Tab-separated table of N, CA and C in Angstrom:
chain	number	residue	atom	x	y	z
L	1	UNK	N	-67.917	-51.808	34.623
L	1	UNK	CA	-67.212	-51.517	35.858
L	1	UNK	C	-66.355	-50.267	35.634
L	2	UNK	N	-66.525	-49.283	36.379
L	2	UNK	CA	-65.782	-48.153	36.441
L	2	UNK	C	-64.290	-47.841	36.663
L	3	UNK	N	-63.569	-47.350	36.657
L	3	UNK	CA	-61.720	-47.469	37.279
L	3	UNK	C	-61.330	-46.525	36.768
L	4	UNK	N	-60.051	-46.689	37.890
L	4	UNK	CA	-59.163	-45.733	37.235
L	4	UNK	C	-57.634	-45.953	37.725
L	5	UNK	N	-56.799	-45.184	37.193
L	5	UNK	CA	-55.282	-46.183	36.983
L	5	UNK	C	-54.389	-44.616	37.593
L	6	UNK	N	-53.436	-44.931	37.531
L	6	UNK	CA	-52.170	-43.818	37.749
L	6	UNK	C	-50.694	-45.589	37.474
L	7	UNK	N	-49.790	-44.606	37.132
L	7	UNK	CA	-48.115	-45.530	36.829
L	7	UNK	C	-46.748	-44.736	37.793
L	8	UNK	N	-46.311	-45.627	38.021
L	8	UNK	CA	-44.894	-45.343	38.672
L	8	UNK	C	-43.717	-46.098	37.439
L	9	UNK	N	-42.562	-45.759	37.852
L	9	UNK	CA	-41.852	-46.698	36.806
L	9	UNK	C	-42.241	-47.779	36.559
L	10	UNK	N	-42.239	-48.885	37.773
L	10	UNK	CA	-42.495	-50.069	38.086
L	10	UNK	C	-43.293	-50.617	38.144
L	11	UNK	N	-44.677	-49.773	38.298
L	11	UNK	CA	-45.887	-50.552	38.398
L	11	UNK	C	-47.073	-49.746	37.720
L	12	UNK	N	-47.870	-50.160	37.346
L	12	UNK	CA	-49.178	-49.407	36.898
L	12	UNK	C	-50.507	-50.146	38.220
L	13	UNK	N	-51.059	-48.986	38.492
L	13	UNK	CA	-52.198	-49.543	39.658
L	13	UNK	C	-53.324	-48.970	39.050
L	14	UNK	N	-54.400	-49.975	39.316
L	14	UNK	CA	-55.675	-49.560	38.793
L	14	UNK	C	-56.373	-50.014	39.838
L	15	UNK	N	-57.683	-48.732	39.671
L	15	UNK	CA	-58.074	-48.813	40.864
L	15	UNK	C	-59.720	-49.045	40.249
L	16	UNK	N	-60.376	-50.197	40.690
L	16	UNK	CA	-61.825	-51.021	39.889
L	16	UNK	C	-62.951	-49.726	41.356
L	17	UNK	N	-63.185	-48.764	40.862
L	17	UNK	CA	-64.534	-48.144	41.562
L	17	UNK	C	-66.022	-49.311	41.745
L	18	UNK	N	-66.144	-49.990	43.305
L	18	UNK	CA	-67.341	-50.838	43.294
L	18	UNK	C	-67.358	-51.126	45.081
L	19	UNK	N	-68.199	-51.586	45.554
L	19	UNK	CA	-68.524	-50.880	46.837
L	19	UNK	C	-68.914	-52.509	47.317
L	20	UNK	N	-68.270	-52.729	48.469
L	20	UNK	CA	-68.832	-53.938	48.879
L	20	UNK	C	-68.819	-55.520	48.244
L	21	UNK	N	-67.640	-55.216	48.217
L	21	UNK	CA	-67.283	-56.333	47.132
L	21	UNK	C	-66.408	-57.709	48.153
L	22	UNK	N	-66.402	-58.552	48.119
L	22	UNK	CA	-65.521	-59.335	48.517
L	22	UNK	C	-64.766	-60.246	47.634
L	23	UNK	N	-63.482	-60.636	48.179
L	23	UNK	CA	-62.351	-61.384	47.400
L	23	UNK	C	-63.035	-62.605	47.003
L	24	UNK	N	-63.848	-63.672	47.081
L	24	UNK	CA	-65.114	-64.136	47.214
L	24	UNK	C	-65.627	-63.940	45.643
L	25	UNK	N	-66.226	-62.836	45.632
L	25	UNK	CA	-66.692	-62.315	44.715
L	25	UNK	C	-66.304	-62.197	42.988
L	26	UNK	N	-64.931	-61.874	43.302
L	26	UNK	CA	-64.277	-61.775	42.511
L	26	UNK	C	-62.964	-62.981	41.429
L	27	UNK	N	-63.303	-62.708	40.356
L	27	UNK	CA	-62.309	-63.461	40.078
L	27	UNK	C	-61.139	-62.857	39.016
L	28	UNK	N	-60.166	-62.923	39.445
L	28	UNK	CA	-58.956	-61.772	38.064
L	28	UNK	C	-58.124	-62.752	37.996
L	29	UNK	N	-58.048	-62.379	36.383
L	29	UNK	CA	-56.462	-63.644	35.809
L	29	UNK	C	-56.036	-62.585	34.848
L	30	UNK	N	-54.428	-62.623	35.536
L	30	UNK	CA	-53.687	-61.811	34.664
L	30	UNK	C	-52.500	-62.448	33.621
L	31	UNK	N	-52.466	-61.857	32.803
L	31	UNK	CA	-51.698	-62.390	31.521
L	31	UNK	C	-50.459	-61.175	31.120
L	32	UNK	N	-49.825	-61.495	30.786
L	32	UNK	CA	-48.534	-60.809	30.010
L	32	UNK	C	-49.594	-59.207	29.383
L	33	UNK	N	-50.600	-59.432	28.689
L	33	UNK	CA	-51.178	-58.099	27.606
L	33	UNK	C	-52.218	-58.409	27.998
L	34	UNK	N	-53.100	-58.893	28.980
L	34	UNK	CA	-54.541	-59.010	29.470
L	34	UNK	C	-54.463	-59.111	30.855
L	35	UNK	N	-55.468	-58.348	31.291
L	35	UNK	CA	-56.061	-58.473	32.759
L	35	UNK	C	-57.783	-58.592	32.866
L	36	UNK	N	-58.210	-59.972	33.150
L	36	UNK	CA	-59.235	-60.237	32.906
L	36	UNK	C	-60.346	-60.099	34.668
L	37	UNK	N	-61.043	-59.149	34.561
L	37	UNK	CA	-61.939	-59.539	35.790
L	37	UNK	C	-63.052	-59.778	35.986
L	38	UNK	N	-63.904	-60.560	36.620
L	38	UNK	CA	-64.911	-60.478	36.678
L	38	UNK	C	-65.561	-60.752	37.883
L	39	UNK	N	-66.858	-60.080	38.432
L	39	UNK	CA	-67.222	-59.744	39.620
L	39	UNK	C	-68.682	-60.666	39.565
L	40	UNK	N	-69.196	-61.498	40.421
L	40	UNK	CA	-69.984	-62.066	40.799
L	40	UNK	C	-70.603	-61.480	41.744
L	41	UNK	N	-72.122	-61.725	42.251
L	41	UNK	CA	-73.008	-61.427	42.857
L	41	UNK	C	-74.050	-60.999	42.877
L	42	UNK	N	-74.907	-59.909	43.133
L	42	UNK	CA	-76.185	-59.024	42.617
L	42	UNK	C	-76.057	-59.275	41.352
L	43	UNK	N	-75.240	-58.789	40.394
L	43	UNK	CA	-75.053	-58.099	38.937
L	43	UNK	C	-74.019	-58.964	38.601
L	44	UNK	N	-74.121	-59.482	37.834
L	44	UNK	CA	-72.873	-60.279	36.932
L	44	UNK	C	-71.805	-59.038	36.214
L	45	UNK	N	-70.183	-58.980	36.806
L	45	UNK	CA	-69.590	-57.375	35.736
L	45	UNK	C	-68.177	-58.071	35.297
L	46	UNK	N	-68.132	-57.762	34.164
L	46	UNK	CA	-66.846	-57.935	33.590
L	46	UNK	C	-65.988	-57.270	32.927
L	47	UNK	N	-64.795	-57.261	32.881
L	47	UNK	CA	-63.737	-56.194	32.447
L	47	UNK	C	-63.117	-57.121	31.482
L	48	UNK	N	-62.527	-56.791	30.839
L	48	UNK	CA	-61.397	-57.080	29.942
L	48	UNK	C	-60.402	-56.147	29.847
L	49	UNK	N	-58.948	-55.752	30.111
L	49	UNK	CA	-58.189	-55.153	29.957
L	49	UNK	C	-56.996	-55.134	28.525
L	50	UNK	N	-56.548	-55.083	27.703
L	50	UNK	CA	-55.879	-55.009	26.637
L	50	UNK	C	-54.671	-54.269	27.073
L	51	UNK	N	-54.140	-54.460	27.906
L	51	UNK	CA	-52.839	-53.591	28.293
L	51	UNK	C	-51.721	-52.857	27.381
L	52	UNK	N	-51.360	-51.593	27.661
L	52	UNK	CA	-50.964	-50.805	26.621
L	52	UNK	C	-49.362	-51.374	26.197
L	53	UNK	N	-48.614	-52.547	27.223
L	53	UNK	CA	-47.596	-52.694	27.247
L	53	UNK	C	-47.755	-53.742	28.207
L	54	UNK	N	-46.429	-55.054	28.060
L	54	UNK	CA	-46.376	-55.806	28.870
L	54	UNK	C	-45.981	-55.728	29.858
L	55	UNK	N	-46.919	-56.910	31.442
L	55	UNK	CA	-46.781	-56.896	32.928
L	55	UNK	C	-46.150	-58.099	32.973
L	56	UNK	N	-45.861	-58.283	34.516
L	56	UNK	CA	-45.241	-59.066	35.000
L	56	UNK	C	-46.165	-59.975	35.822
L	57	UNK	N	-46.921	-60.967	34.947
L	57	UNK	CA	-48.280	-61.825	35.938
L	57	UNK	C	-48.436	-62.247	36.764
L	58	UNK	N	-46.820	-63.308	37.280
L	58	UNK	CA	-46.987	-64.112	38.197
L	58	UNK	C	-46.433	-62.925	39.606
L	59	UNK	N	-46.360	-61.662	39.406
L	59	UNK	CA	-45.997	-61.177	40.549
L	59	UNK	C	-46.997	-59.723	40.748
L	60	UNK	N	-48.245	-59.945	39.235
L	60	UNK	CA	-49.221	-59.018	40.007
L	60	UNK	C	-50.146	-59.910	41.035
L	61	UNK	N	-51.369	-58.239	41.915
L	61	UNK	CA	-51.864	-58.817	42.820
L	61	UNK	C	-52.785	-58.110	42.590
L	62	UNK	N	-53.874	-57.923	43.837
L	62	UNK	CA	-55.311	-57.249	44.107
L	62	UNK	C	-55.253	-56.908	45.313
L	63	UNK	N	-56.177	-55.853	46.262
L	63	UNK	CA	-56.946	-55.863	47.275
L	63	UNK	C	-57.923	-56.018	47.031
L	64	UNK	N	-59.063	-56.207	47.981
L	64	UNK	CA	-60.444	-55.733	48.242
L	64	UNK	C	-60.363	-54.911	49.059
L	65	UNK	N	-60.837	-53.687	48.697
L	65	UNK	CA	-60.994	-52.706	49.814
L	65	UNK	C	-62.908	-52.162	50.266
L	66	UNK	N	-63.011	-51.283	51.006
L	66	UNK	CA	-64.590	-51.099	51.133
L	66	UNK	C	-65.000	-49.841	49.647
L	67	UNK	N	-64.588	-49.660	49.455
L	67	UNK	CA	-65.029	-48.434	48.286
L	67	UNK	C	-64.364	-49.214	46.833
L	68	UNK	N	-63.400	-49.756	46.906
L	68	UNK	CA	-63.125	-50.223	45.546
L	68	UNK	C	-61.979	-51.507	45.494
L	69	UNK	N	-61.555	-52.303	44.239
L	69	UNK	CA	-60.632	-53.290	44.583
L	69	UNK	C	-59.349	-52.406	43.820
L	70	UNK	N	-58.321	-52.906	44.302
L	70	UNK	CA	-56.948	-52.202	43.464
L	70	UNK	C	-56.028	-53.261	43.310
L	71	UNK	N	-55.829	-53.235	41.901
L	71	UNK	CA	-55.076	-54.198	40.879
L	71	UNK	C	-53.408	-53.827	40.849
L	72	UNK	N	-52.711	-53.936	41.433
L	72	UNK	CA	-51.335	-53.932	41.063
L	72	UNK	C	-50.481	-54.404	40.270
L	73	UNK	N	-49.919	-53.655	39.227
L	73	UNK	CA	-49.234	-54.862	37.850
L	73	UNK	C	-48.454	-53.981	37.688
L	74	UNK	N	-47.249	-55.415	38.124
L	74	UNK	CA	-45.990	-54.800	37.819
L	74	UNK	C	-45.625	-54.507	36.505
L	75	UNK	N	-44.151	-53.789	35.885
L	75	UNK	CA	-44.633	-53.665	34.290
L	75	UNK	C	-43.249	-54.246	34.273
L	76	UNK	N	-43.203	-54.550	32.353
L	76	UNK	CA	-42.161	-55.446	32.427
L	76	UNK	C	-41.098	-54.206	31.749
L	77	UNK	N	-40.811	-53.728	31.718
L	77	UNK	CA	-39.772	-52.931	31.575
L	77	UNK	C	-40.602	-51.131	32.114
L	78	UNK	N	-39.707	-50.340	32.289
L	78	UNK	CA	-39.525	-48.866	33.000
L	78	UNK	C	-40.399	-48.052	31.979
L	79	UNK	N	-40.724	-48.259	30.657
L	79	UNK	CA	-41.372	-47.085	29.868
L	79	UNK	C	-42.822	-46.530	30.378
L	80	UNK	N	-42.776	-45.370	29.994
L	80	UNK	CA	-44.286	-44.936	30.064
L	80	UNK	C	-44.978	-45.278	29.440
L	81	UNK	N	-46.643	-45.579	30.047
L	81	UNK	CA	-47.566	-46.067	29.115
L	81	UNK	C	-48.086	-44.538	28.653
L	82	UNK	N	-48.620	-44.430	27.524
L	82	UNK	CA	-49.684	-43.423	27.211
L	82	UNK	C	-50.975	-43.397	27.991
L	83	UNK	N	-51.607	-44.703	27.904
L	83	UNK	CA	-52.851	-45.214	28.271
L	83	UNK	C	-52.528	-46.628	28.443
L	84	UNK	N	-54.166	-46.750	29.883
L	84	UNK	CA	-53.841	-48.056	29.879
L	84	UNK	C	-53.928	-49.287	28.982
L	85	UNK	N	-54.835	-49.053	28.354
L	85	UNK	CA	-54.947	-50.515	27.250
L	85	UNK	C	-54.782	-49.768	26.161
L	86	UNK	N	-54.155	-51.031	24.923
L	86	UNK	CA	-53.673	-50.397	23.949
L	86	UNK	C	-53.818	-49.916	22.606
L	87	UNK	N	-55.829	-49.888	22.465
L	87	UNK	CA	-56.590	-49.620	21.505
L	87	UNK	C	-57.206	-48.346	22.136
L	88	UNK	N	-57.294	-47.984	23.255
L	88	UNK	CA	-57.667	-46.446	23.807
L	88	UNK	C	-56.161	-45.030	24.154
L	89	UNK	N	-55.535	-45.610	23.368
L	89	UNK	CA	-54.646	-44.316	22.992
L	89	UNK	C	-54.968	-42.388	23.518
L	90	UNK	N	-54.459	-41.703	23.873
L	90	UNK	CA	-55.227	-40.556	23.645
L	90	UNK	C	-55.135	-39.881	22.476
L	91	UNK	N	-55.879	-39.501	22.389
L	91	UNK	CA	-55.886	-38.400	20.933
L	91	UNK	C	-55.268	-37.571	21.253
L	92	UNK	N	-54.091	-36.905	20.467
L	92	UNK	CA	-53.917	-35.258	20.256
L	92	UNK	C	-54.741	-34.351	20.096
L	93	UNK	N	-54.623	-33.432	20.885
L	93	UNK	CA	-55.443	-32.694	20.998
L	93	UNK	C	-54.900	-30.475	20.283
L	94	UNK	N	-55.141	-30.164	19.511
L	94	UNK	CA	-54.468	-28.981	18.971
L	94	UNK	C	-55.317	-27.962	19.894
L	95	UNK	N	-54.095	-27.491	20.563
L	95	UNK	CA	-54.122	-26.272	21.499
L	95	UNK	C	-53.994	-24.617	21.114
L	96	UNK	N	-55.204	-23.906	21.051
L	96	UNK	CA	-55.204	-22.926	20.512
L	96	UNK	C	-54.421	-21.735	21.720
L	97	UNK	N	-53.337	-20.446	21.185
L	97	UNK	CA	-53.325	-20.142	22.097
L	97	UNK	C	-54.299	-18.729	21.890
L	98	UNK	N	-54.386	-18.145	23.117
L	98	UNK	CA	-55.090	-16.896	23.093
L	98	UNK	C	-54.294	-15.472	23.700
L	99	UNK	N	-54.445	-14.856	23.217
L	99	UNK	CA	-53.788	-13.809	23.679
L	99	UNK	C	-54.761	-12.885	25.092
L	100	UNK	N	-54.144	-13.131	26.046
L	100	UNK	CA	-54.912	-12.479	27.353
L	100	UNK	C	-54.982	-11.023	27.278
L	101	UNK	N	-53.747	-10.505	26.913
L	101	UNK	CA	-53.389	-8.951	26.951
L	101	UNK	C	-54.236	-8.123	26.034
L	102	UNK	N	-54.819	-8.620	24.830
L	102	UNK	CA	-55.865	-8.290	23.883
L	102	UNK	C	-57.441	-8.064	24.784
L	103	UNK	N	-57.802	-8.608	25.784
L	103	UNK	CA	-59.020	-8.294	26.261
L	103	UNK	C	-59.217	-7.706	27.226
L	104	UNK	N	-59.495	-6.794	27.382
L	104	UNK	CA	-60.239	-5.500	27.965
L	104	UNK	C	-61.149	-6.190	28.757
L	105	UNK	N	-60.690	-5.668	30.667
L	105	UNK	CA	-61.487	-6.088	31.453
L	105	UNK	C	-62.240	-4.789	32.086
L	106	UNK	N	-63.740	-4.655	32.186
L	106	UNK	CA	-64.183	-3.623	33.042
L	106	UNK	C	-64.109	-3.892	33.970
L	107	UNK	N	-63.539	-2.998	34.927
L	107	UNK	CA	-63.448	-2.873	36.467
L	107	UNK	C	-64.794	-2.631	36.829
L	108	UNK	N	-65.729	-3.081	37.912
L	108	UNK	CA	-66.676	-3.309	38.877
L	108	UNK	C	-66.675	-2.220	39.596
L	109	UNK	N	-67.444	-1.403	39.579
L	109	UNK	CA	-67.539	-0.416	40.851
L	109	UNK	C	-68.099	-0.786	42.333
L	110	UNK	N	-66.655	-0.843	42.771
L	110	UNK	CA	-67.180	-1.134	44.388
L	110	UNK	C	-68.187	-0.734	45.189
L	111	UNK	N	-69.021	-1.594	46.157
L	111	UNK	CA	-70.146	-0.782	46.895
L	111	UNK	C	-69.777	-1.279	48.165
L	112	UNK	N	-71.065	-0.455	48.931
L	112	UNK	CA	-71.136	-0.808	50.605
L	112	UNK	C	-69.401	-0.306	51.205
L	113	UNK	N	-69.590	-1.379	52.332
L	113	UNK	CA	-68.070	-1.193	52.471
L	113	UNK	C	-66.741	-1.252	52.280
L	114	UNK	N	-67.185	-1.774	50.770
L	114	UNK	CA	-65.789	-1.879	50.030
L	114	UNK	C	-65.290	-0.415	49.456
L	115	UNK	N	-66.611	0.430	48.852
L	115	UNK	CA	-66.451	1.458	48.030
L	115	UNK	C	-66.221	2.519	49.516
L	116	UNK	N	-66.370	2.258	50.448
L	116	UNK	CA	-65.667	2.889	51.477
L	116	UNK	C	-64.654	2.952	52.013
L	117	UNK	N	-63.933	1.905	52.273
L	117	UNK	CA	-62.806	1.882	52.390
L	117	UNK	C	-61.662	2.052	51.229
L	118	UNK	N	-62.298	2.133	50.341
L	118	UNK	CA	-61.042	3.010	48.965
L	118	UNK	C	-60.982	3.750	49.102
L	119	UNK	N	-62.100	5.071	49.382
L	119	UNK	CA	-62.597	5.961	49.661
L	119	UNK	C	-61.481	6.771	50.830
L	120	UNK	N	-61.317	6.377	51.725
L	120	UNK	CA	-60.293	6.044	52.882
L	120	UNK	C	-58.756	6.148	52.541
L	121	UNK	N	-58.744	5.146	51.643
L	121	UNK	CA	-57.432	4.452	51.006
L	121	UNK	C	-57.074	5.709	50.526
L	122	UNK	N	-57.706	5.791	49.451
L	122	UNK	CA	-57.404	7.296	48.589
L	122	UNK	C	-57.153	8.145	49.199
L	123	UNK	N	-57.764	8.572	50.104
L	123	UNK	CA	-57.847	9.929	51.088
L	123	UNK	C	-56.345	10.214	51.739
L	124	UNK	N	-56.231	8.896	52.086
L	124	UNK	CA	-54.896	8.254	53.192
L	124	UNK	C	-53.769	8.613	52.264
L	125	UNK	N	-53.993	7.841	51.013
L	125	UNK	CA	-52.604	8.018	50.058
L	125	UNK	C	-52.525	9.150	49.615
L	126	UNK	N	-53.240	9.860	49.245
L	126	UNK	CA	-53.127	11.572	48.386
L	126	UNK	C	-53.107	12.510	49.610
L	127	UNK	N	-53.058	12.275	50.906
L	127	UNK	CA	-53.060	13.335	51.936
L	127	UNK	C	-51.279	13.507	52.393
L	128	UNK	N	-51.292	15.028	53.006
L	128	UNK	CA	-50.234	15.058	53.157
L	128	UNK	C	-49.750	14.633	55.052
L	129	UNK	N	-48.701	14.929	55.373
L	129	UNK	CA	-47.846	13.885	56.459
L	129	UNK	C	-48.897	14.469	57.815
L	130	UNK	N	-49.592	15.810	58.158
L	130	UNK	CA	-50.218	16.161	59.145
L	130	UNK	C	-51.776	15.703	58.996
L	131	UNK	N	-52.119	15.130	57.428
L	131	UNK	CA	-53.625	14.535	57.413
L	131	UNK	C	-53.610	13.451	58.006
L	132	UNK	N	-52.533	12.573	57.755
L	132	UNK	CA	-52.588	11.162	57.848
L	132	UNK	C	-52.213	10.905	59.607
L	133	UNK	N	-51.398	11.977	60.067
L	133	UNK	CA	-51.234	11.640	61.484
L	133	UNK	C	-52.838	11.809	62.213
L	134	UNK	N	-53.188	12.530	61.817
L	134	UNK	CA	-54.758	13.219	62.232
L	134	UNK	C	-55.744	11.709	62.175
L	135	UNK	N	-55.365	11.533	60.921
L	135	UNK	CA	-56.485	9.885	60.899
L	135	UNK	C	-55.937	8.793	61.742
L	136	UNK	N	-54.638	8.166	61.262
L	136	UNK	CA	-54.132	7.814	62.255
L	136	UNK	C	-54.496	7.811	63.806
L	137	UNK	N	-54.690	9.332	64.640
L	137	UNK	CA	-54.210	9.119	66.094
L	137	UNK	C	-56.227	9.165	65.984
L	138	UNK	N	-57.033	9.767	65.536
L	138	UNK	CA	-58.352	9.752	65.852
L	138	UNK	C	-59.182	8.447	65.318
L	139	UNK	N	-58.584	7.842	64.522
L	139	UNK	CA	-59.277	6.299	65.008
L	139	UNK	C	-58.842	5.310	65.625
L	140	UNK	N	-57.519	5.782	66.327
L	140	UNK	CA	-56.765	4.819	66.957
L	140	UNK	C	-57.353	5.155	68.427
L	141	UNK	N	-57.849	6.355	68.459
L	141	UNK	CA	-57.955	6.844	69.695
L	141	UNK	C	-59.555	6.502	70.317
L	142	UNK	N	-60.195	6.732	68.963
L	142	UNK	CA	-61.574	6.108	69.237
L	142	UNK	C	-62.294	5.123	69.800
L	143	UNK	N	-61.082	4.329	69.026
L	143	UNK	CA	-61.651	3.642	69.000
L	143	UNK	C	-62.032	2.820	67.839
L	144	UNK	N	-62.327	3.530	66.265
L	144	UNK	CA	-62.797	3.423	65.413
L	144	UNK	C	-63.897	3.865	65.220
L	145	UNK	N	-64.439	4.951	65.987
L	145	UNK	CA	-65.500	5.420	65.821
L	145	UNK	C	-65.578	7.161	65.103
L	146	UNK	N	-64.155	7.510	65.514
L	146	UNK	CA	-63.758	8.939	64.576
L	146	UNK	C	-62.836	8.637	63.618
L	147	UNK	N	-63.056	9.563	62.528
L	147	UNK	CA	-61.819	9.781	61.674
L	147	UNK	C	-62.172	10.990	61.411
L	148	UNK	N	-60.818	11.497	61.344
L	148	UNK	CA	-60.304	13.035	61.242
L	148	UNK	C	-59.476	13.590	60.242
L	149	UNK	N	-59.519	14.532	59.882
L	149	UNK	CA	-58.125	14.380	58.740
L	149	UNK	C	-57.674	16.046	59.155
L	150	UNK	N	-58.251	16.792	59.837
L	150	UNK	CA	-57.276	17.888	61.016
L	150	UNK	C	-56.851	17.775	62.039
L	151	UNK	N	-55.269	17.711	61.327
L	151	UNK	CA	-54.638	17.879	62.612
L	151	UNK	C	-54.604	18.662	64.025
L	152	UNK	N	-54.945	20.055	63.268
L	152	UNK	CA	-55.001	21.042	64.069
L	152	UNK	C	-56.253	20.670	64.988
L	153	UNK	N	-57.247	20.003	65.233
L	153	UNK	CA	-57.795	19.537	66.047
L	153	UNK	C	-57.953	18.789	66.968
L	154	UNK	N	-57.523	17.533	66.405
L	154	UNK	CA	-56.934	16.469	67.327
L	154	UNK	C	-55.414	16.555	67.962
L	155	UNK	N	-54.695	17.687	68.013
L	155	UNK	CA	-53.111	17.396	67.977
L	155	UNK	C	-53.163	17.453	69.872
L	156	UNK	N	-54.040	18.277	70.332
L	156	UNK	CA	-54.035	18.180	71.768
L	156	UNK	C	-54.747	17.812	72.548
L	157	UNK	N	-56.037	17.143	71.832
L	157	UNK	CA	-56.086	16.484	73.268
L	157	UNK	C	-56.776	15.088	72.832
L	158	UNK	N	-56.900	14.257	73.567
L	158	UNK	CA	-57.498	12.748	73.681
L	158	UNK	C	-58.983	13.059	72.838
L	159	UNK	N	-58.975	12.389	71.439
L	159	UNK	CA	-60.244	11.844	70.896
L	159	UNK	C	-61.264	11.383	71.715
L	160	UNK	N	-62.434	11.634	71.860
L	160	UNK	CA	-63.126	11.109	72.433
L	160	UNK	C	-63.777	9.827	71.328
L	161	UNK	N	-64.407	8.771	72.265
L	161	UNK	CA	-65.349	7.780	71.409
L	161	UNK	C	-66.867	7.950	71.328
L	162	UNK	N	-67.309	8.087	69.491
L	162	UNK	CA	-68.631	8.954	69.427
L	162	UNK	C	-69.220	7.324	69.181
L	163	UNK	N	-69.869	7.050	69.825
L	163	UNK	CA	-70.991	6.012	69.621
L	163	UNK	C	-71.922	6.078	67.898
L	164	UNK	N	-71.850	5.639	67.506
L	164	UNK	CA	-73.196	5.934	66.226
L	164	UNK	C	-74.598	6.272	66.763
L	165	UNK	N	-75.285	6.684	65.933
L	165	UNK	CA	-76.559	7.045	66.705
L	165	UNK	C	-77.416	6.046	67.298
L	166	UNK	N	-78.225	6.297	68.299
L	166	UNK	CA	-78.979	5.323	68.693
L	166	UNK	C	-77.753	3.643	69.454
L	167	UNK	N	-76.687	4.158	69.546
L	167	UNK	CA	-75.892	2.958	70.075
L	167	UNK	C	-75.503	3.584	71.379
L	168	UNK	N	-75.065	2.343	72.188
L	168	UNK	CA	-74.256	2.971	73.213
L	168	UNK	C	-72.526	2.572	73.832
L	169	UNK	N	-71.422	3.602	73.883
L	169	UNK	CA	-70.781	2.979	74.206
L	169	UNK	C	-70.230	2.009	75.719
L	170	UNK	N	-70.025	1.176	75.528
L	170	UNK	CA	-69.259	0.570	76.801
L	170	UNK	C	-68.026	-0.524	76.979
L	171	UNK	N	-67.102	0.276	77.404
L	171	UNK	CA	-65.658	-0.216	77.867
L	171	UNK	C	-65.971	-1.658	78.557
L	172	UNK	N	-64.529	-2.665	77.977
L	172	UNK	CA	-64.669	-3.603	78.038
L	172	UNK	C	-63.814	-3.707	79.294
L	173	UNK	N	-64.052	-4.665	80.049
L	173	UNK	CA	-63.232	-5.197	80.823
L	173	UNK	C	-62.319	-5.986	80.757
L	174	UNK	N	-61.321	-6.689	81.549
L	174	UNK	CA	-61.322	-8.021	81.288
L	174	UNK	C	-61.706	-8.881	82.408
């Protein structure tokens, strides 16, 4: 039988993963350092629990739920368990560290419309205050269909909107 547990001060809950089970079905007897279950029906399943620390029996309980049953046991004093039963301990585990700053990442050369719009970016950031008004008012004006980077061209009069080839433009309503 599958499970799995999480602890609060007060209680440790385990949760038995099994599908369609009824109270019926089941039979659990809990003890001070054992929680014994076993499931009747299709498949004969049994658990044995070895608890990592002593519960409080006469005031644990169960559900049956549709996806799984959940065991509630109270604990008899506030400590943390490590694990739930008390021959599956976790192992220590020795944590190597690595140094991130030692490895050298190659940068990806952007394509399509990514490597275009840097392209842009760049243009935008290294231009001076009459380029950027120029881009600015001619794709704002477009539409998004011009960009400009002379001023002296666009400074007087209304951008027109250039369609791409083979497209056509048309103003939206509302």
């Amino acid at each position: 039988m599958k499970y799995d547990w999480y602890q609060t001060d007060s209680y440790v809950t385990v949760s038995l993963l099994t599908k369609n089970c009824t109270k019926e079905d089941l039979s659990v007897n809990f003890s001070e350092q054992d929680v014994v279950i076993v499931k009747e029906g299709d498949a004969r399943d049994e658990l044995h629990l070895r608890l990592f620390a002593p519960i409080k029996p006469q005031d644990a309980f169960f559900k049956v739920l549709t996806t799984k049953v959940e065991l509630r046991l109270p604990k008899a004093s506030t400590e943390r368990w490590a694990a739930l039963e008390r021959d599956k301990q976790p192992v220590s585990v020795a944590i190597s560290t690595k140094n991130w700053d030692r490895i050298s990442v190659e940068e990806e050369e952007p394509e399509g419309d990514q490597a275009l719009n840097q392209l842009f970016q760049k243009i935008y950031k290294d231009a001076d205050e009459n380029t950027r008004k120029a881009m600015n008012k001619s794709f704002t004006e477009s539409g998004g269909t011009v960009l400009s980077t002379n001023w002296n061209e666009v400074a007087e009069k209304k951008v027109e909107v250039k369609a791409p080839d083979g497209m056509e433009y048309k103003k939206f309503e509302h």
